[in-house]
Tab-separated table of C-alpha atoms in Angstrom:
chain	number	residue	atom	x	y	z
A	55	UNK	CA	99.302	184.402	77.444
A	56	UNK	CA	102.492	182.636	76.467
A	57	UNK	CA	102.651	182.419	72.677
A	58	UNK	CA	106.094	180.814	72.508
A	59	UNK	CA	105.635	177.391	70.872
A	60	UNK	CA	107.762	174.389	69.887
A	61	UNK	CA	109.467	174.605	66.471
A	62	UNK	CA	108.132	171.419	64.953
A	63	UNK	CA	104.358	171.809	64.582
A	64	UNK	CA	103.072	172.885	61.165
A	65	UNK	CA	99.597	173.751	59.906
A	66	UNK	CA	97.977	174.517	56.572
A	67	UNK	CA	95.498	177.408	56.571
A	68	UNK	CA	93.148	177.365	53.577
A	69	UNK	CA	91.459	180.730	53.020
A	70	UNK	CA	88.331	181.335	50.980
A	71	UNK	CA	86.618	184.645	50.205
A	72	UNK	CA	83.662	184.302	52.539
A	73	UNK	CA	79.903	184.020	52.820
A	74	UNK	CA	77.069	185.369	54.968
A	75	UNK	CA	76.086	183.215	57.935
A	76	UNK	CA	72.507	183.070	56.644
A	77	UNK	CA	70.773	184.058	53.401
A	78	UNK	CA	68.923	186.832	55.208
A	79	UNK	CA	69.166	190.602	54.818
A	80	UNK	CA	70.863	191.448	58.175
A	81	UNK	CA	73.539	188.772	57.715
A	82	UNK	CA	74.103	189.698	54.075
A	83	UNK	CA	74.381	193.384	54.980
A	84	UNK	CA	76.953	192.572	57.671
A	85	UNK	CA	78.958	190.490	55.197
A	86	UNK	CA	78.825	193.101	52.431
A	87	UNK	CA	79.824	195.854	54.842
A	88	UNK	CA	82.999	193.980	55.760
A	89	UNK	CA	83.757	192.990	52.178
A	90	UNK	CA	83.114	196.347	50.533
A	91	UNK	CA	84.939	198.295	53.248
A	92	UNK	CA	88.219	196.635	52.258
A	93	UNK	CA	90.456	199.273	50.651
A	94	UNK	CA	91.878	196.670	48.274
A	95	UNK	CA	88.427	195.618	47.078
A	96	UNK	CA	87.188	199.151	46.422
A	97	UNK	CA	90.194	201.343	45.689
A	98	UNK	CA	88.570	204.693	46.348
A	99	UNK	CA	89.090	207.198	49.116
A	100	UNK	CA	86.840	206.386	52.092
A	101	UNK	CA	85.724	210.027	52.001
A	102	UNK	CA	84.164	209.308	48.613
A	103	UNK	CA	83.231	205.629	48.916
A	104	UNK	CA	81.858	205.231	52.422
A	105	UNK	CA	78.950	207.691	52.026
A	106	UNK	CA	77.935	205.751	48.905
A	107	UNK	CA	78.442	202.418	50.650
A	108	UNK	CA	76.348	203.261	53.697
A	109	UNK	CA	73.650	205.432	52.125
A	110	UNK	CA	73.116	203.562	48.855
A	111	UNK	CA	74.790	200.145	48.545
A	112	UNK	CA	74.031	198.757	52.010
A	113	UNK	CA	70.439	199.979	51.872
A	114	UNK	CA	69.626	198.389	48.501
A	115	UNK	CA	71.989	195.542	47.676
A	116	UNK	CA	71.486	193.246	50.730
A	117	UNK	CA	67.883	192.444	49.827
A	118	UNK	CA	68.770	191.542	46.247
A	119	UNK	CA	71.825	189.555	47.322
A	120	UNK	CA	69.885	187.709	50.034
A	121	UNK	CA	67.407	186.487	47.410
A	122	UNK	CA	70.282	185.194	45.289
A	123	UNK	CA	71.862	183.427	48.244
A	124	UNK	CA	68.524	181.795	49.107
A	125	UNK	CA	68.309	180.402	45.570
A	126	UNK	CA	71.479	178.335	46.101
A	127	UNK	CA	71.497	177.747	49.881
A	128	UNK	CA	71.562	174.121	50.985
A	129	UNK	CA	70.332	172.350	54.101
A	130	UNK	CA	73.963	172.187	55.230
A	131	UNK	CA	74.425	175.922	54.686
A	132	UNK	CA	76.302	178.086	52.206
A	133	UNK	CA	77.690	176.069	49.268
A	134	UNK	CA	81.044	177.820	49.596
A	135	UNK	CA	81.314	176.975	53.281
A	136	UNK	CA	80.208	173.365	52.736
A	137	UNK	CA	82.628	172.857	49.842
A	138	UNK	CA	85.522	174.461	51.725
A	139	UNK	CA	84.997	172.119	54.669
A	140	UNK	CA	84.952	169.125	52.327
A	141	UNK	CA	88.188	170.232	50.683
A	142	UNK	CA	89.905	170.712	54.052
A	143	UNK	CA	88.796	167.278	55.252
A	144	UNK	CA	89.846	165.576	52.016
A	145	UNK	CA	93.212	167.344	52.021
A	146	UNK	CA	93.803	166.300	55.636
A	147	UNK	CA	93.090	162.685	54.701
A	148	UNK	CA	95.439	162.830	51.716
A	149	UNK	CA	98.262	164.374	53.746
A	150	UNK	CA	97.754	161.752	56.461
A	151	UNK	CA	98.119	159.014	53.843
A	152	UNK	CA	101.390	160.591	52.751
A	153	UNK	CA	102.696	160.581	56.298
A	154	UNK	CA	102.523	164.358	56.666
A	155	UNK	CA	101.863	165.192	60.310
A	156	UNK	CA	100.412	168.616	59.635
A	157	UNK	CA	96.977	169.942	60.451
A	158	UNK	CA	94.648	171.459	57.861
A	159	UNK	CA	92.376	174.279	59.003
A	160	UNK	CA	90.294	176.726	57.018
A	161	UNK	CA	88.894	180.223	57.369
A	162	UNK	CA	87.096	182.953	55.462
A	163	UNK	CA	88.598	186.296	54.542
A	164	UNK	CA	85.214	187.932	55.176
A	165	UNK	CA	82.635	186.474	57.539
A	166	UNK	CA	82.995	183.373	59.680
A	167	UNK	CA	85.114	181.560	60.668
A	168	UNK	CA	87.500	184.488	60.537
A	169	UNK	CA	91.170	184.333	59.670
A	170	UNK	CA	92.125	186.100	62.898
A	171	UNK	CA	90.324	183.477	64.979
A	172	UNK	CA	91.962	180.653	63.009
A	173	UNK	CA	95.445	182.123	63.438
A	174	UNK	CA	94.979	182.654	67.176
A	175	UNK	CA	93.700	179.119	67.599
A	176	UNK	CA	96.779	177.746	65.850
A	177	UNK	CA	99.037	179.831	68.076
A	178	UNK	CA	97.276	178.741	71.241
A	179	UNK	CA	97.553	175.085	70.205
A	180	UNK	CA	101.291	175.295	69.639
A	181	UNK	CA	101.732	175.688	65.891
A	182	UNK	CA	104.824	177.673	64.980
A	183	UNK	CA	104.916	177.006	61.238
A	184	UNK	CA	101.996	177.967	59.030
A	185	UNK	CA	101.444	177.635	55.300
A	186	UNK	CA	98.737	180.069	54.190
A	187	UNK	CA	97.051	179.000	50.981
A	188	UNK	CA	94.542	181.494	49.553
A	189	UNK	CA	92.148	179.448	47.455
A	190	UNK	CA	92.502	181.753	44.471
A	191	UNK	CA	94.493	180.181	41.623
A	192	UNK	CA	95.240	183.575	40.072
A	193	UNK	CA	96.750	186.364	42.168
A	194	UNK	CA	95.108	189.737	42.604
A	195	UNK	CA	95.695	192.408	45.207
A	196	UNK	CA	91.928	192.336	45.807
A	197	UNK	CA	91.963	188.639	46.739
A	198	UNK	CA	95.262	187.053	47.771
A	199	UNK	CA	96.708	190.460	48.604
A	200	UNK	CA	94.026	191.209	51.135
A	201	UNK	CA	94.543	187.787	52.769
A	202	UNK	CA	98.128	188.805	53.453
A	203	UNK	CA	96.896	192.119	54.884
A	204	UNK	CA	94.928	190.266	57.564
A	205	UNK	CA	97.947	188.175	58.504
A	206	UNK	CA	100.185	191.237	58.776
A	207	UNK	CA	97.677	193.129	60.933
A	208	UNK	CA	97.159	190.146	63.201
A	209	UNK	CA	100.871	189.473	63.674
A	210	UNK	CA	101.411	193.079	64.766
A	211	UNK	CA	99.670	192.052	68.010
A	212	UNK	CA	101.822	188.977	68.683
A	213	UNK	CA	105.027	188.828	70.689
A	214	UNK	CA	106.289	185.708	68.899
A	215	UNK	CA	105.187	185.257	65.304
A	216	UNK	CA	105.319	181.892	63.510
A	217	UNK	CA	107.389	180.929	60.513
A	218	UNK	CA	105.142	181.691	57.555
A	219	UNK	CA	104.864	180.592	53.972
A	220	UNK	CA	102.322	182.310	51.760
A	221	UNK	CA	101.295	180.873	48.407
A	222	UNK	CA	100.997	183.771	45.988
A	223	UNK	CA	99.227	181.850	43.209
A	224	UNK	CA	99.000	178.460	41.519
A	225	UNK	CA	97.520	179.523	38.190
A	226	UNK	CA	99.991	177.432	36.159
A	227	UNK	CA	100.484	174.530	38.561
A	228	UNK	CA	100.436	171.309	36.483
A	229	UNK	CA	98.197	169.480	38.959
A	230	UNK	CA	95.643	172.287	39.055
A	231	UNK	CA	95.624	172.532	35.246
A	232	UNK	CA	95.207	168.754	34.908
A	233	UNK	CA	92.356	168.711	37.441
A	234	UNK	CA	90.388	171.430	35.653
A	235	UNK	CA	90.982	169.797	32.274
A	236	UNK	CA	89.773	166.449	33.603
A	237	UNK	CA	86.652	168.029	35.104
A	238	UNK	CA	85.801	169.356	31.642
A	239	UNK	CA	86.488	166.001	29.970
A	240	UNK	CA	84.345	164.283	32.572
A	241	UNK	CA	81.456	166.642	31.810
A	242	UNK	CA	81.783	165.931	28.103
A	243	UNK	CA	81.912	162.181	28.689
A	244	UNK	CA	78.775	162.295	30.821
A	245	UNK	CA	76.750	164.077	28.152
A	246	UNK	CA	75.422	162.628	24.910
A	247	UNK	CA	75.951	166.073	23.382
A	248	UNK	CA	79.695	165.891	23.972
A	249	UNK	CA	81.729	168.996	23.263
A	250	UNK	CA	80.014	172.355	22.738
A	251	UNK	CA	80.574	174.778	19.880
A	252	UNK	CA	82.311	177.118	22.320
A	253	UNK	CA	83.991	176.573	25.672
A	254	UNK	CA	84.033	179.751	27.747
A	255	UNK	CA	86.496	180.283	30.582
A	256	UNK	CA	84.742	182.787	32.838
A	257	UNK	CA	86.853	184.458	35.523
A	258	UNK	CA	85.831	186.954	38.176
A	259	UNK	CA	86.202	190.469	36.873
A	260	UNK	CA	88.537	193.236	38.026
A	261	UNK	CA	88.462	197.001	37.440
A	262	UNK	CA	90.582	197.926	34.449
A	263	UNK	CA	92.337	200.536	36.596
A	264	UNK	CA	93.798	197.735	38.756
A	265	UNK	CA	95.294	196.054	35.706
A	266	UNK	CA	96.642	199.388	34.479
A	267	UNK	CA	98.461	199.752	37.810
A	268	UNK	CA	100.221	196.408	37.388
A	269	UNK	CA	97.925	193.768	38.903
A	270	UNK	CA	98.941	190.433	37.254
A	271	UNK	CA	95.500	188.872	37.597
A	272	UNK	CA	94.259	189.109	34.013
A	273	UNK	CA	97.522	187.825	32.573
A	274	UNK	CA	97.409	184.846	34.934
A	275	UNK	CA	93.771	184.141	33.999
A	276	UNK	CA	94.699	184.093	30.330
A	277	UNK	CA	97.659	181.817	31.036
A	278	UNK	CA	95.477	179.378	33.014
A	279	UNK	CA	92.886	179.233	30.248
A	280	UNK	CA	95.514	178.679	27.558
A	281	UNK	CA	97.128	175.846	29.528
A	282	UNK	CA	93.774	174.137	30.156
A	283	UNK	CA	92.769	174.498	26.504
A	284	UNK	CA	96.111	173.017	25.454
A	285	UNK	CA	95.607	170.080	27.830
A	286	UNK	CA	92.246	169.488	26.142
A	287	UNK	CA	93.734	169.758	22.661
A	288	UNK	CA	91.431	172.615	21.693
A	289	UNK	CA	91.979	174.901	18.725
A	290	UNK	CA	92.030	178.630	19.402
A	291	UNK	CA	88.616	179.140	17.808
A	292	UNK	CA	87.049	176.581	20.164
A	293	UNK	CA	87.411	178.642	23.363
A	294	UNK	CA	87.549	182.154	24.771
A	295	UNK	CA	88.125	184.010	28.034
A	296	UNK	CA	85.527	186.303	29.603
A	297	UNK	CA	85.063	188.108	32.914
A	298	UNK	CA	82.020	188.165	35.195
A	299	UNK	CA	80.726	189.739	38.429
A	300	UNK	CA	81.097	193.427	37.653
A	301	UNK	CA	80.315	195.912	40.406
A	302	UNK	CA	79.703	199.650	40.033
A	303	UNK	CA	79.945	201.854	36.964
A	304	UNK	CA	83.696	201.845	36.364
A	305	UNK	CA	85.134	200.015	33.377
A	306	UNK	CA	86.204	196.450	34.190
A	307	UNK	CA	88.346	194.094	32.153
A	308	UNK	CA	86.643	192.794	29.038
A	309	UNK	CA	85.033	190.904	27.452
A	310	UNK	CA	82.155	190.566	29.902
A	311	UNK	CA	80.658	187.082	30.251
A	312	UNK	CA	76.922	187.692	29.889
A	313	UNK	CA	77.066	190.047	26.885
A	314	UNK	CA	79.487	187.634	25.229
A	315	UNK	CA	77.196	184.605	25.484
A	316	UNK	CA	74.249	186.684	24.304
A	317	UNK	CA	76.250	187.839	21.283
A	318	UNK	CA	77.276	184.258	20.509
A	319	UNK	CA	73.643	183.146	20.607
A	320	UNK	CA	72.572	185.966	18.290
A	321	UNK	CA	75.338	184.944	15.855
A	322	UNK	CA	73.912	181.414	15.687
A	323	UNK	CA	76.030	179.564	18.240
A	324	UNK	CA	73.646	177.021	19.739
A	325	UNK	CA	75.745	175.273	22.397
A	326	UNK	CA	78.188	176.665	24.943
A	327	UNK	CA	79.880	175.310	28.040
A	328	UNK	CA	81.092	177.651	30.754
A	329	UNK	CA	83.784	176.721	33.272
A	330	UNK	CA	85.110	179.031	36.006
A	331	UNK	CA	88.781	178.171	36.701
A	332	UNK	CA	89.220	181.161	38.998
A	333	UNK	CA	86.950	179.491	41.544
A	334	UNK	CA	88.024	176.161	43.016
A	335	UNK	CA	84.772	175.789	44.992
A	336	UNK	CA	81.230	176.441	43.834
A	337	UNK	CA	79.686	179.587	45.258
A	338	UNK	CA	77.144	182.289	44.454
A	339	UNK	CA	79.198	183.562	41.509
A	340	UNK	CA	79.123	180.157	39.825
A	341	UNK	CA	75.851	178.592	40.958
A	342	UNK	CA	73.627	181.678	40.753
A	343	UNK	CA	75.345	184.112	38.409
A	344	UNK	CA	76.619	181.631	35.815
A	345	UNK	CA	74.281	178.633	36.048
A	346	UNK	CA	71.147	180.771	36.453
A	347	UNK	CA	71.582	184.336	35.190
A	348	UNK	CA	74.023	183.765	32.342
A	349	UNK	CA	72.299	180.494	31.443
A	350	UNK	CA	68.958	182.279	31.067
A	351	UNK	CA	70.558	185.106	29.107
A	352	UNK	CA	72.050	182.682	26.572
A	353	UNK	CA	68.788	180.826	26.036
A	354	UNK	CA	66.853	184.087	25.933
A	355	UNK	CA	69.104	185.325	23.130
A	356	UNK	CA	68.418	182.233	21.031
A	357	UNK	CA	70.923	179.666	22.330
A	358	UNK	CA	69.803	176.059	22.649
A	359	UNK	CA	72.038	174.350	25.207
A	360	UNK	CA	73.999	175.962	28.008
A	361	UNK	CA	76.067	173.797	30.332
A	362	UNK	CA	77.867	175.008	33.417
A	363	UNK	CA	80.808	172.787	34.395
A	364	UNK	CA	81.129	172.712	38.166
A	365	UNK	CA	84.183	173.815	40.097
A	366	UNK	CA	86.762	171.339	41.338
A	367	UNK	CA	85.300	171.258	44.863
A	368	UNK	CA	86.660	168.057	46.484
A	369	UNK	CA	87.370	166.088	43.291
A	370	UNK	CA	90.082	163.480	44.040
A	371	UNK	CA	92.447	164.685	41.306
A	372	UNK	CA	92.258	168.227	42.686
A	373	UNK	CA	92.871	167.072	46.247
A	374	UNK	CA	95.921	165.143	45.058
A	375	UNK	CA	97.194	168.262	43.279
A	376	UNK	CA	96.516	170.397	46.341
A	377	UNK	CA	98.497	167.970	48.501
A	378	UNK	CA	101.389	168.279	46.037
A	379	UNK	CA	101.204	172.074	46.252
A	380	UNK	CA	101.234	171.919	50.040
A	381	UNK	CA	104.100	169.431	50.003
A	382	UNK	CA	106.190	171.826	47.938
A	383	UNK	CA	105.544	174.623	50.425
A	384	UNK	CA	106.492	172.386	53.358
A	385	UNK	CA	109.781	171.371	51.762
A	386	UNK	CA	112.775	172.277	53.889
A	387	UNK	CA	110.821	172.767	57.082
A	388	UNK	CA	111.687	170.593	60.064
A	389	UNK	CA	108.148	169.384	60.678
A	390	UNK	CA	107.123	166.853	63.278
A	391	UNK	CA	107.535	163.728	61.147
A	392	UNK	CA	110.987	164.867	59.983
A	393	UNK	CA	112.072	165.387	63.572
A	394	UNK	CA	110.726	161.985	64.583
A	395	UNK	CA	112.536	160.344	61.678
A	396	UNK	CA	115.811	161.947	62.743
A	397	UNK	CA	115.379	160.639	66.280
A	398	UNK	CA	114.642	157.118	65.054
A	399	UNK	CA	117.709	157.215	62.836
């Protein structure tokens, strides 16, 4: 196969975490096996971890996880997959309106469609410039880092590799901050109850050992939350940052989301809103864990009103911000429209 391509075709590759193909035990087990075998996700020696993974985790967890996936599955499929497709389509439309002759494609880090397949398709269709945009606002080795790992492994097999730009994070991007802030305002405007007593920014958790080794994730989460709170004009006592989705027995970064909301309820806080700025698209961690499990925990501990504020998904303000982010990454590249403009001139 000839993988030498013209220099003027550019593509945007959006990458999300992933999802099982179906909310059934075999598909969930296959997905979890790929996810939990990643050395960046579980930073233990395979000699120690893999016996636990195959003899304990993959025999017990798929059934429980499949039930959770079924509780949020839609007729169109996995919410994460559906939302990612909508974002890609909306971003393509926005870039077209701006005269950007680039193609937007998307893939999953784990599961289907795979990153390797997406990269090979771009190569075979003549794209020599690729912007890879992991859909994680805050950087962690366990998320954005592992996306880069796939790219590096795939390019080892290629004779001619494309020009590559890789977005490390966008946790403090003004457009992203404004979009999250507006989503919160919109939720407050739509409700007669208005603002809650506490606004909780819940981010995906990370083992404390990763932070101790220098992972910038927690710092970036705190910076994102502070910027969003400032955009909303909130006082420090009005909001707090927590971390969800713990796995295993090791200590993870604190405070943990569910125990925090339960403690707030027991202290007499009656209303809380939870937003998840670390997720740009709704998924099992937001729709099931937050809007079901944490919701029930808050009410069960004596809280009165719990409101989950949905992710950005394909909100117009977010798509506009995403197009700005992409435009910045494309700057300086001789893309197709730039070449055509030169010829016309």
